[in-house]
Short mmCIF file of N, CA, C and O in Angstrom, two decimals:
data_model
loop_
_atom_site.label_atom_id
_atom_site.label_comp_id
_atom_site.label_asym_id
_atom_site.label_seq_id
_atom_site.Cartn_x
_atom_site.Cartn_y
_atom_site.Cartn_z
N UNK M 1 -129.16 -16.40 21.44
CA UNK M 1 -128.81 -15.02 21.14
C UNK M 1 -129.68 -14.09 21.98
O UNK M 1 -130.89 -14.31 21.88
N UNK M 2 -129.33 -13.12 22.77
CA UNK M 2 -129.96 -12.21 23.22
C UNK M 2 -130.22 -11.19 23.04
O UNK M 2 -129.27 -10.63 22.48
N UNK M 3 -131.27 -10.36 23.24
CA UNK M 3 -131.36 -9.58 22.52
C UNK M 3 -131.01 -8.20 23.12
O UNK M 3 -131.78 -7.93 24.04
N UNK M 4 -130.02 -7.19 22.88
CA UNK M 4 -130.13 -5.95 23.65
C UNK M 4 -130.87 -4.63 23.24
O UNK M 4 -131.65 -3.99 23.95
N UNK M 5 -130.39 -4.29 21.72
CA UNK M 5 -130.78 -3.45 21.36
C UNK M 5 -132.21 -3.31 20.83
O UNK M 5 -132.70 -4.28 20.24
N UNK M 6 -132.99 -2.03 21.02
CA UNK M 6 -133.84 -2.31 20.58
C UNK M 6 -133.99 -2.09 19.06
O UNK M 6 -135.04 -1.57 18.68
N UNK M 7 -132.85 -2.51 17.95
CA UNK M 7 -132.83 -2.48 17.07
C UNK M 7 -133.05 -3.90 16.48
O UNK M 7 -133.66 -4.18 15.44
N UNK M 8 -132.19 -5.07 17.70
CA UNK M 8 -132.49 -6.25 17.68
C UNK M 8 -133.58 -6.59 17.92
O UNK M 8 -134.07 -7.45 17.19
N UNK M 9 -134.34 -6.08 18.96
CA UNK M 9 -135.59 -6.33 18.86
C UNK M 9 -136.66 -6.36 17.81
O UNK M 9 -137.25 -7.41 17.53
N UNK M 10 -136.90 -5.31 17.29
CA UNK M 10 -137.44 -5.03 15.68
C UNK M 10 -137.09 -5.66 14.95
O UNK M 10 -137.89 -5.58 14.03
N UNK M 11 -136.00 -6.63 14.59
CA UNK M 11 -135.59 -7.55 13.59
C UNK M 11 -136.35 -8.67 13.87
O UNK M 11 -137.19 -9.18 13.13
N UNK M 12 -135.95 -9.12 15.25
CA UNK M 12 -136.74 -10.40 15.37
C UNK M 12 -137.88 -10.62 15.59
O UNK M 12 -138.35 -11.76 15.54
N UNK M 13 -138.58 -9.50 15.90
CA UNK M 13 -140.13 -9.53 15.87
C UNK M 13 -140.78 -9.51 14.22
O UNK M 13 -141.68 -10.11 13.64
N UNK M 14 -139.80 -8.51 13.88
CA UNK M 14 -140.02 -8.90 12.19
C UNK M 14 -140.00 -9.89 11.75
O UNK M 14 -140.89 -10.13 10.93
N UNK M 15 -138.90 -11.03 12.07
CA UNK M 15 -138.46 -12.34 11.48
C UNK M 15 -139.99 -13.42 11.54
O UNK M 15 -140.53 -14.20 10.76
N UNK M 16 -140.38 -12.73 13.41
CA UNK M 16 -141.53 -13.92 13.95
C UNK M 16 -142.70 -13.30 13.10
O UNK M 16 -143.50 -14.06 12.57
N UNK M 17 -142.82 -11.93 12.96
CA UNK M 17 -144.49 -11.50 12.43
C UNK M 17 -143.85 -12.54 10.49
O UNK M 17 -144.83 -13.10 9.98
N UNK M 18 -143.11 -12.64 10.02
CA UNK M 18 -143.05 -12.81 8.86
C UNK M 18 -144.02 -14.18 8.19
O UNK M 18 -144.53 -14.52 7.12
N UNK M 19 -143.85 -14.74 9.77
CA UNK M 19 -143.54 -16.21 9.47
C UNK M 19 -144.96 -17.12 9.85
O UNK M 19 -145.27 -18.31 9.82
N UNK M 20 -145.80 -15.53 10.30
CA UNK M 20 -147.08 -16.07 10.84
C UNK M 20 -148.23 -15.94 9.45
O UNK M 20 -148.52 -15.01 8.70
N UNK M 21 -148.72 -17.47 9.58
CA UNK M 21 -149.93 -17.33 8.26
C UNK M 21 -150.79 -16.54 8.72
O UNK M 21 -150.74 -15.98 9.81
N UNK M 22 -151.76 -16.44 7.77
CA UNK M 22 -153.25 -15.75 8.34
C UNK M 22 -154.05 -16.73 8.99
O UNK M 22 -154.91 -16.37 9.79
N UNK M 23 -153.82 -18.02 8.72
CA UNK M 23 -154.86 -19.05 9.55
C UNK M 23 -154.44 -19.04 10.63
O UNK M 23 -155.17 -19.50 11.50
N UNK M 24 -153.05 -18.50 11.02
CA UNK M 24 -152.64 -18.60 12.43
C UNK M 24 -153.38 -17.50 13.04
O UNK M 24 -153.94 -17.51 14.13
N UNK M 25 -153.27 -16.26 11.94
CA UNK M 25 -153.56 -14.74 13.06
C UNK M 25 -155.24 -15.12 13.40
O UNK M 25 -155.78 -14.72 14.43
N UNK M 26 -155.90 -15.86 12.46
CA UNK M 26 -157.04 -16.30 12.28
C UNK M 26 -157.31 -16.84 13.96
O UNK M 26 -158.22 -16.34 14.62
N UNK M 27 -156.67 -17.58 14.36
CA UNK M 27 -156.73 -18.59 14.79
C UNK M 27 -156.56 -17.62 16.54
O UNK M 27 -157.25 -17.71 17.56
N UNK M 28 -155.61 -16.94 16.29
CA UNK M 28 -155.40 -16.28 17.47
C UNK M 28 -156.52 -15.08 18.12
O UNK M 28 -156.54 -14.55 19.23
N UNK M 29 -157.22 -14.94 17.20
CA UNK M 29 -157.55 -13.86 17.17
C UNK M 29 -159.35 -13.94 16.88
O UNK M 29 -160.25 -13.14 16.59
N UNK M 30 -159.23 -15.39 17.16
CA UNK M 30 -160.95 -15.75 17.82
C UNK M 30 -161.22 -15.71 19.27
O UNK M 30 -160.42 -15.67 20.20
N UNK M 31 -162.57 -15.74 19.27
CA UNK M 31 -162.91 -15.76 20.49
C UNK M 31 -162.75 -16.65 21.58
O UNK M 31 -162.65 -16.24 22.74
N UNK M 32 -162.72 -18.01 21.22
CA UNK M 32 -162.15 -19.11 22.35
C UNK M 32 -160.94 -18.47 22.90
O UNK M 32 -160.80 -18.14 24.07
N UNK M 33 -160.00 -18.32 21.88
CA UNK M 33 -158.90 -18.26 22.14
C UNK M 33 -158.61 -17.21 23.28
O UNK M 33 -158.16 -17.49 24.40
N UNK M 34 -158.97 -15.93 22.81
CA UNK M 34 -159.01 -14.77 24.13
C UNK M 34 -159.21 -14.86 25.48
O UNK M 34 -158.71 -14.32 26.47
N UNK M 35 -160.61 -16.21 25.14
CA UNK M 35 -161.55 -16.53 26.57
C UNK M 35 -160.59 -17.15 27.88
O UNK M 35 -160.34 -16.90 29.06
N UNK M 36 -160.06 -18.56 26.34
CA UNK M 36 -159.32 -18.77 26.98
C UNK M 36 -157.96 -18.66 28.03
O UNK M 36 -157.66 -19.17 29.11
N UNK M 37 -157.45 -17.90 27.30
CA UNK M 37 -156.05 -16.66 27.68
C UNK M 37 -156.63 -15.99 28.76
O UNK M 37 -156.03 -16.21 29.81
N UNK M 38 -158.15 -14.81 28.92
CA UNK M 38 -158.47 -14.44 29.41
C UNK M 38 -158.75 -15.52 31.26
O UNK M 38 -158.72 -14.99 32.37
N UNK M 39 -158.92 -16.55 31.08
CA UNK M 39 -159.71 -17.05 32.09
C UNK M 39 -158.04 -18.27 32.96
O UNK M 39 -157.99 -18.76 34.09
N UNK M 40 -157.30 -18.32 32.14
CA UNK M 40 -156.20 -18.68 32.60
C UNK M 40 -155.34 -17.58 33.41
O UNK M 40 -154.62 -17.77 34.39
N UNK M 41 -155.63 -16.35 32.71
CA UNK M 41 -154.70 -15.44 33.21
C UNK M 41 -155.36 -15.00 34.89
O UNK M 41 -154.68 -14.85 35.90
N UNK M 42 -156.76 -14.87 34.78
CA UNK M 42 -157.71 -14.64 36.04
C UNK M 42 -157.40 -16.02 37.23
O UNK M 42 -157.82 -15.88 38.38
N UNK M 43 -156.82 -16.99 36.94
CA UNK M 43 -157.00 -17.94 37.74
C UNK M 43 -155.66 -17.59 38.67
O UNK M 43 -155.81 -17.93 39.85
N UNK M 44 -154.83 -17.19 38.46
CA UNK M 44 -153.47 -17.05 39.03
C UNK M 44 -153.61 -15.55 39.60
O UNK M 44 -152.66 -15.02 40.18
#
């Protein structure tokens, strides 16, 4: 399904934020994690 509107958009970002635990946001939202993201994104 694709998405055009940005009405569709807002739904399905809703659907994905719904579905995320807190150990996930937990999880995302440490410091490895950033470093990591951070130091992958610098390599390219």
């Amino acid at each position: 399904m694709w998405i055009t509107t940005l009405e569709q958009l807002r739904e399905r970002l809703k659907q994905v934020i719904e579905k995320i635990t807190p150990k996930q946001i937990s999880s995302l939202s440490s410091y490895k994690f950033i470093l990591e993201a951070l130091l992958y994104a610098a390599s390219y």
